[in-house]
Amino acid sequence: MPMIMVGPGTGVAPFVGFLEHIENSTDLSVACERYLFFGCRNEDLDYIYRSKLEAFLTRKVLSHLVVSFSQQDGRSETRSRYVQDSVRKHAEGLAKLLLSNARTKIYVCGDIQRMSKDVCEAFTDILVSAGGKTREEAEIYLNDLKASKRYVQDLWI
């Protein structure tokens, strides 16, 4: 199943379980788009599950692993600081995946106060910029995804 997972910090933990299940129960020779957007403060201190996530990418359980570091000194200019910025940078691929495959699901896990709202706003932006929708159409589309359990959030305060 095509998936877009967004989980900064410990919000990535459920996705490790998802990916382990996929690896053990899916024919990985059949290509499937699976994005994981992970964010943490510092690559050397906070990049939890690094070797496991990179192995998922190598073994084709994930098609895209996008990592953001919010407080990284000497950060690469090509890397985003926050997951929502990384989502926006992948607008073309994400909009195409969302709009062309009715099975694609979005999972967001993490902080309810800012991150979840910022990520939803990023998905709205990509549907407008790369999906050809008006802002109102994009918001309705995302609300429909939520109502049909194709945009699922596990959030905490």
JSON list of C-alpha atoms in Angstrom, two decimals:
[
{"chain": "A", "resi": 1, "resn": "MET", "atom": "CA", "xyz": [0.00, 0.00, 0.00]},
{"chain": "A", "resi": 2, "resn": "PRO", "atom": "CA", "xyz": [1.38, 3.45, -0.87]},
{"chain": "A", "resi": 3, "resn": "MET", "atom": "CA", "xyz": [2.08, 5.43, 2.30]},
{"chain": "A", "resi": 4, "resn": "ILE", "atom": "CA", "xyz": [3.29, 8.83, 3.41]},
{"chain": "A", "resi": 5, "resn": "MET", "atom": "CA", "xyz": [4.49, 8.76, 7.02]},
{"chain": "A", "resi": 6, "resn": "VAL", "atom": "CA", "xyz": [5.47, 11.86, 8.98]},
{"chain": "A", "resi": 7, "resn": "GLY", "atom": "CA", "xyz": [6.97, 11.30, 12.41]},
{"chain": "A", "resi": 8, "resn": "PRO", "atom": "CA", "xyz": [9.44, 13.69, 14.01]},
{"chain": "A", "resi": 9, "resn": "GLY", "atom": "CA", "xyz": [11.23, 12.59, 17.17]},
{"chain": "A", "resi": 10, "resn": "THR", "atom": "CA", "xyz": [9.63, 9.66, 18.95]},
{"chain": "A", "resi": 11, "resn": "GLY", "atom": "CA", "xyz": [6.73, 9.97, 16.50]},
{"chain": "A", "resi": 12, "resn": "VAL", "atom": "CA", "xyz": [8.76, 7.72, 14.20]},
{"chain": "A", "resi": 13, "resn": "ALA", "atom": "CA", "xyz": [8.40, 4.70, 16.53]},
{"chain": "A", "resi": 14, "resn": "PRO", "atom": "CA", "xyz": [5.03, 3.43, 15.23]},
{"chain": "A", "resi": 15, "resn": "PHE", "atom": "CA", "xyz": [6.33, 3.64, 11.68]},
{"chain": "A", "resi": 16, "resn": "VAL", "atom": "CA", "xyz": [9.21, 1.32, 12.51]},
{"chain": "A", "resi": 17, "resn": "GLY", "atom": "CA", "xyz": [6.55, -1.23, 13.46]},
{"chain": "A", "resi": 18, "resn": "PHE", "atom": "CA", "xyz": [4.62, -0.55, 10.24]},
{"chain": "A", "resi": 19, "resn": "LEU", "atom": "CA", "xyz": [7.75, -1.04, 8.16]},
{"chain": "A", "resi": 20, "resn": "GLU", "atom": "CA", "xyz": [8.75, -4.23, 9.97]},
{"chain": "A", "resi": 21, "resn": "HIS", "atom": "CA", "xyz": [5.29, -5.62, 9.28]},
{"chain": "A", "resi": 22, "resn": "ILE", "atom": "CA", "xyz": [5.48, -4.61, 5.63]},
{"chain": "A", "resi": 23, "resn": "GLU", "atom": "CA", "xyz": [8.92, -6.17, 5.29]},
{"chain": "A", "resi": 24, "resn": "ASN", "atom": "CA", "xyz": [7.71, -9.47, 6.76]},
{"chain": "A", "resi": 25, "resn": "SER", "atom": "CA", "xyz": [4.38, -9.69, 4.94]},
{"chain": "A", "resi": 26, "resn": "THR", "atom": "CA", "xyz": [4.76, -8.01, 1.55]},
{"chain": "A", "resi": 27, "resn": "ASP", "atom": "CA", "xyz": [6.33, -8.95, -1.75]},
{"chain": "A", "resi": 28, "resn": "LEU", "atom": "CA", "xyz": [9.01, -6.27, -1.93]},
{"chain": "A", "resi": 29, "resn": "SER", "atom": "CA", "xyz": [9.83, -7.09, -5.54]},
{"chain": "A", "resi": 30, "resn": "VAL", "atom": "CA", "xyz": [6.67, -5.17, -6.47]},
{"chain": "A", "resi": 31, "resn": "ALA", "atom": "CA", "xyz": [7.52, -1.46, -6.36]},
{"chain": "A", "resi": 32, "resn": "CYS", "atom": "CA", "xyz": [5.43, 0.65, -4.00]},
{"chain": "A", "resi": 33, "resn": "GLU", "atom": "CA", "xyz": [5.86, 4.29, -3.05]},
{"chain": "A", "resi": 34, "resn": "ARG", "atom": "CA", "xyz": [6.45, 4.66, 0.68]},
{"chain": "A", "resi": 35, "resn": "TYR", "atom": "CA", "xyz": [7.77, 7.95, 2.06]},
{"chain": "A", "resi": 36, "resn": "LEU", "atom": "CA", "xyz": [9.00, 8.47, 5.60]},
{"chain": "A", "resi": 37, "resn": "PHE", "atom": "CA", "xyz": [9.60, 12.03, 6.77]},
{"chain": "A", "resi": 38, "resn": "PHE", "atom": "CA", "xyz": [11.55, 11.98, 10.04]},
{"chain": "A", "resi": 39, "resn": "GLY", "atom": "CA", "xyz": [12.85, 14.95, 11.97]},
{"chain": "A", "resi": 40, "resn": "CYS", "atom": "CA", "xyz": [15.02, 15.48, 15.01]},
{"chain": "A", "resi": 41, "resn": "ARG", "atom": "CA", "xyz": [17.21, 18.18, 16.46]},
{"chain": "A", "resi": 42, "resn": "ASN", "atom": "CA", "xyz": [20.70, 16.86, 15.83]},
{"chain": "A", "resi": 43, "resn": "GLU", "atom": "CA", "xyz": [21.91, 14.09, 13.54]},
{"chain": "A", "resi": 44, "resn": "ASP", "atom": "CA", "xyz": [24.58, 12.87, 15.96]},
{"chain": "A", "resi": 45, "resn": "LEU", "atom": "CA", "xyz": [22.46, 12.96, 19.12]},
{"chain": "A", "resi": 46, "resn": "ASP", "atom": "CA", "xyz": [18.82, 12.38, 18.17]},
{"chain": "A", "resi": 47, "resn": "TYR", "atom": "CA", "xyz": [18.64, 10.32, 14.98]},
{"chain": "A", "resi": 48, "resn": "ILE", "atom": "CA", "xyz": [16.90, 7.35, 16.59]},
{"chain": "A", "resi": 49, "resn": "TYR", "atom": "CA", "xyz": [16.51, 4.16, 14.57]},
{"chain": "A", "resi": 50, "resn": "ARG", "atom": "CA", "xyz": [18.99, 5.50, 12.02]},
{"chain": "A", "resi": 51, "resn": "SER", "atom": "CA", "xyz": [20.49, 2.16, 10.98]},
{"chain": "A", "resi": 52, "resn": "LYS", "atom": "CA", "xyz": [17.07, 0.50, 10.91]},
{"chain": "A", "resi": 53, "resn": "LEU", "atom": "CA", "xyz": [15.53, 3.27, 8.77]},
{"chain": "A", "resi": 54, "resn": "GLU", "atom": "CA", "xyz": [18.44, 3.26, 6.35]},
{"chain": "A", "resi": 55, "resn": "ALA", "atom": "CA", "xyz": [18.19, -0.54, 6.11]},
{"chain": "A", "resi": 56, "resn": "PHE", "atom": "CA", "xyz": [14.48, -0.22, 5.24]},
{"chain": "A", "resi": 57, "resn": "LEU", "atom": "CA", "xyz": [15.49, 2.08, 2.40]},
{"chain": "A", "resi": 58, "resn": "THR", "atom": "CA", "xyz": [18.23, -0.27, 1.19]},
{"chain": "A", "resi": 59, "resn": "ARG", "atom": "CA", "xyz": [15.89, -3.28, 1.26]},
{"chain": "A", "resi": 60, "resn": "LYS", "atom": "CA", "xyz": [13.17, -1.33, -0.64]},
{"chain": "A", "resi": 61, "resn": "VAL", "atom": "CA", "xyz": [10.69, -1.36, 2.24]},
{"chain": "A", "resi": 62, "resn": "LEU", "atom": "CA", "xyz": [10.86, 2.44, 1.93]},
{"chain": "A", "resi": 63, "resn": "SER", "atom": "CA", "xyz": [11.19, 4.20, -1.38]},
{"chain": "A", "resi": 64, "resn": "HIS", "atom": "CA", "xyz": [12.03, 7.57, 0.22]},
{"chain": "A", "resi": 65, "resn": "LEU", "atom": "CA", "xyz": [13.61, 8.43, 3.58]},
{"chain": "A", "resi": 66, "resn": "VAL", "atom": "CA", "xyz": [13.67, 12.19, 4.14]},
{"chain": "A", "resi": 67, "resn": "VAL", "atom": "CA", "xyz": [15.35, 13.41, 7.33]},
{"chain": "A", "resi": 68, "resn": "SER", "atom": "CA", "xyz": [15.30, 16.95, 8.75]},
{"chain": "A", "resi": 69, "resn": "PHE", "atom": "CA", "xyz": [17.53, 18.33, 11.51]},
{"chain": "A", "resi": 70, "resn": "SER", "atom": "CA", "xyz": [16.17, 21.41, 13.27]},
{"chain": "A", "resi": 71, "resn": "GLN", "atom": "CA", "xyz": [19.25, 22.39, 15.27]},
{"chain": "A", "resi": 72, "resn": "GLN", "atom": "CA", "xyz": [22.12, 21.03, 13.22]},
{"chain": "A", "resi": 73, "resn": "ASP", "atom": "CA", "xyz": [25.24, 23.18, 13.05]},
{"chain": "A", "resi": 74, "resn": "GLY", "atom": "CA", "xyz": [26.73, 23.40, 9.57]},
{"chain": "A", "resi": 75, "resn": "ARG", "atom": "CA", "xyz": [23.52, 22.04, 8.10]},
{"chain": "A", "resi": 76, "resn": "SER", "atom": "CA", "xyz": [23.42, 21.36, 4.40]},
{"chain": "A", "resi": 77, "resn": "GLU", "atom": "CA", "xyz": [21.50, 24.02, 2.52]},
{"chain": "A", "resi": 78, "resn": "THR", "atom": "CA", "xyz": [19.64, 21.29, 0.64]},
{"chain": "A", "resi": 79, "resn": "ARG", "atom": "CA", "xyz": [18.20, 19.75, 3.81]},
{"chain": "A", "resi": 80, "resn": "SER", "atom": "CA", "xyz": [15.11, 21.19, 5.50]},
{"chain": "A", "resi": 81, "resn": "ARG", "atom": "CA", "xyz": [14.97, 21.99, 9.19]},
{"chain": "A", "resi": 82, "resn": "TYR", "atom": "CA", "xyz": [11.44, 20.68, 9.78]},
{"chain": "A", "resi": 83, "resn": "VAL", "atom": "CA", "xyz": [9.37, 17.80, 8.43]},
{"chain": "A", "resi": 84, "resn": "GLN", "atom": "CA", "xyz": [6.70, 20.11, 7.03]},
{"chain": "A", "resi": 85, "resn": "ASP", "atom": "CA", "xyz": [9.36, 21.90, 4.97]},
{"chain": "A", "resi": 86, "resn": "SER", "atom": "CA", "xyz": [10.59, 18.54, 3.67]},
{"chain": "A", "resi": 87, "resn": "VAL", "atom": "CA", "xyz": [7.02, 17.64, 2.69]},
{"chain": "A", "resi": 88, "resn": "ARG", "atom": "CA", "xyz": [6.82, 20.86, 0.68]},
{"chain": "A", "resi": 89, "resn": "LYS", "atom": "CA", "xyz": [10.14, 20.08, -1.05]},
{"chain": "A", "resi": 90, "resn": "HIS", "atom": "CA", "xyz": [8.64, 16.81, -2.31]},
{"chain": "A", "resi": 91, "resn": "ALA", "atom": "CA", "xyz": [5.46, 18.47, -3.58]},
{"chain": "A", "resi": 92, "resn": "GLU", "atom": "CA", "xyz": [5.45, 16.99, -7.09]},
{"chain": "A", "resi": 93, "resn": "GLY", "atom": "CA", "xyz": [5.89, 13.36, -6.04]},
{"chain": "A", "resi": 94, "resn": "LEU", "atom": "CA", "xyz": [3.54, 13.58, -3.07]},
{"chain": "A", "resi": 95, "resn": "ALA", "atom": "CA", "xyz": [0.75, 15.34, -4.97]},
{"chain": "A", "resi": 96, "resn": "LYS", "atom": "CA", "xyz": [0.99, 12.79, -7.77]},
{"chain": "A", "resi": 97, "resn": "LEU", "atom": "CA", "xyz": [0.91, 9.90, -5.29]},
{"chain": "A", "resi": 98, "resn": "LEU", "atom": "CA", "xyz": [-2.07, 11.32, -3.40]},
{"chain": "A", "resi": 99, "resn": "LEU", "atom": "CA", "xyz": [-4.12, 12.22, -6.45]},
{"chain": "A", "resi": 100, "resn": "SER", "atom": "CA", "xyz": [-3.36, 9.24, -8.67]},
{"chain": "A", "resi": 101, "resn": "ASN", "atom": "CA", "xyz": [-3.73, 6.37, -6.21]},
{"chain": "A", "resi": 102, "resn": "ALA", "atom": "CA", "xyz": [-6.91, 6.03, -4.16]},
{"chain": "A", "resi": 103, "resn": "ARG", "atom": "CA", "xyz": [-5.14, 3.62, -1.79]},
{"chain": "A", "resi": 104, "resn": "THR", "atom": "CA", "xyz": [-2.46, 6.07, -0.65]},
{"chain": "A", "resi": 105, "resn": "LYS", "atom": "CA", "xyz": [-2.57, 6.79, 3.07]},
{"chain": "A", "resi": 106, "resn": "ILE", "atom": "CA", "xyz": [-1.02, 9.56, 5.12]},
{"chain": "A", "resi": 107, "resn": "TYR", "atom": "CA", "xyz": [0.03, 8.84, 8.70]},
{"chain": "A", "resi": 108, "resn": "VAL", "atom": "CA", "xyz": [1.17, 11.63, 11.03]},
{"chain": "A", "resi": 109, "resn": "CYS", "atom": "CA", "xyz": [2.48, 10.91, 14.52]},
{"chain": "A", "resi": 110, "resn": "GLY", "atom": "CA", "xyz": [3.75, 13.49, 16.99]},
{"chain": "A", "resi": 111, "resn": "ASP", "atom": "CA", "xyz": [3.02, 16.83, 18.62]},
{"chain": "A", "resi": 112, "resn": "ILE", "atom": "CA", "xyz": [-0.54, 18.15, 18.35]},
{"chain": "A", "resi": 113, "resn": "GLN", "atom": "CA", "xyz": [0.28, 21.75, 19.21]},
{"chain": "A", "resi": 114, "resn": "ARG", "atom": "CA", "xyz": [2.30, 22.78, 16.17]},
{"chain": "A", "resi": 115, "resn": "MET", "atom": "CA", "xyz": [3.69, 19.96, 14.08]},
{"chain": "A", "resi": 116, "resn": "SER", "atom": "CA", "xyz": [0.39, 18.34, 13.09]},
{"chain": "A", "resi": 117, "resn": "LYS", "atom": "CA", "xyz": [-1.12, 21.65, 11.99]},
{"chain": "A", "resi": 118, "resn": "ASP", "atom": "CA", "xyz": [2.04, 22.62, 10.11]},
{"chain": "A", "resi": 119, "resn": "VAL", "atom": "CA", "xyz": [2.15, 19.25, 8.33]},
{"chain": "A", "resi": 120, "resn": "CYS", "atom": "CA", "xyz": [-1.52, 19.49, 7.33]},
{"chain": "A", "resi": 121, "resn": "GLU", "atom": "CA", "xyz": [-0.85, 23.00, 6.02]},
{"chain": "A", "resi": 122, "resn": "ALA", "atom": "CA", "xyz": [2.11, 21.63, 4.02]},
{"chain": "A", "resi": 123, "resn": "PHE", "atom": "CA", "xyz": [-0.14, 18.99, 2.42]},
{"chain": "A", "resi": 124, "resn": "THR", "atom": "CA", "xyz": [-2.64, 21.73, 1.57]},
{"chain": "A", "resi": 125, "resn": "ASP", "atom": "CA", "xyz": [0.16, 23.76, -0.02]},
{"chain": "A", "resi": 126, "resn": "ILE", "atom": "CA", "xyz": [1.40, 20.87, -2.17]},
{"chain": "A", "resi": 127, "resn": "LEU", "atom": "CA", "xyz": [-2.10, 20.07, -3.42]},
{"chain": "A", "resi": 128, "resn": "VAL", "atom": "CA", "xyz": [-2.36, 23.71, -4.51]},
{"chain": "A", "resi": 129, "resn": "SER", "atom": "CA", "xyz": [1.15, 24.12, -5.94]},
{"chain": "A", "resi": 130, "resn": "ALA", "atom": "CA", "xyz": [1.58, 20.70, -7.55]},
{"chain": "A", "resi": 131, "resn": "GLY", "atom": "CA", "xyz": [-1.90, 19.20, -7.58]},
{"chain": "A", "resi": 132, "resn": "GLY", "atom": "CA", "xyz": [-3.81, 21.90, -9.42]},
{"chain": "A", "resi": 133, "resn": "LYS", "atom": "CA", "xyz": [-6.34, 22.46, -6.64]},
{"chain": "A", "resi": 134, "resn": "THR", "atom": "CA", "xyz": [-7.55, 25.71, -5.16]},
{"chain": "A", "resi": 135, "resn": "ARG", "atom": "CA", "xyz": [-6.88, 26.18, -1.46]},
{"chain": "A", "resi": 136, "resn": "GLU", "atom": "CA", "xyz": [-10.52, 25.41, -0.66]},
{"chain": "A", "resi": 137, "resn": "GLU", "atom": "CA", "xyz": [-10.47, 22.26, -2.83]},
{"chain": "A", "resi": 138, "resn": "ALA", "atom": "CA", "xyz": [-7.25, 21.11, -1.16]},
{"chain": "A", "resi": 139, "resn": "GLU", "atom": "CA", "xyz": [-8.71, 21.59, 2.32]},
{"chain": "A", "resi": 140, "resn": "ILE", "atom": "CA", "xyz": [-11.87, 19.69, 1.35]},
{"chain": "A", "resi": 141, "resn": "TYR", "atom": "CA", "xyz": [-9.76, 16.91, -0.19]},
{"chain": "A", "resi": 142, "resn": "LEU", "atom": "CA", "xyz": [-7.71, 16.52, 3.01]},
{"chain": "A", "resi": 143, "resn": "ASN", "atom": "CA", "xyz": [-10.85, 16.55, 5.16]},
{"chain": "A", "resi": 144, "resn": "ASP", "atom": "CA", "xyz": [-12.27, 13.81, 2.94]},
{"chain": "A", "resi": 145, "resn": "LEU", "atom": "CA", "xyz": [-9.06, 11.81, 3.40]},
{"chain": "A", "resi": 146, "resn": "LYS", "atom": "CA", "xyz": [-9.41, 12.19, 7.18]},
{"chain": "A", "resi": 147, "resn": "ALA", "atom": "CA", "xyz": [-13.07, 11.14, 7.10]},
{"chain": "A", "resi": 148, "resn": "SER", "atom": "CA", "xyz": [-12.23, 8.05, 5.05]},
{"chain": "A", "resi": 149, "resn": "LYS", "atom": "CA", "xyz": [-9.28, 7.12, 7.32]},
{"chain": "A", "resi": 150, "resn": "ARG", "atom": "CA", "xyz": [-6.72, 7.81, 4.60]},
{"chain": "A", "resi": 151, "resn": "TYR", "atom": "CA", "xyz": [-5.20, 10.66, 6.65]},
{"chain": "A", "resi": 152, "resn": "VAL", "atom": "CA", "xyz": [-4.64, 9.28, 10.13]},
{"chain": "A", "resi": 153, "resn": "GLN", "atom": "CA", "xyz": [-3.07, 11.15, 13.04]},
{"chain": "A", "resi": 154, "resn": "ASP", "atom": "CA", "xyz": [-1.72, 9.85, 16.35]},
{"chain": "A", "resi": 155, "resn": "LEU", "atom": "CA", "xyz": [-1.05, 13.00, 18.32]},
{"chain": "A", "resi": 156, "resn": "TRP", "atom": "CA", "xyz": [-0.16, 14.05, 21.84]},
{"chain": "A", "resi": 157, "resn": "ILE", "atom": "CA", "xyz": [0.27, 17.25, 23.82]}
]
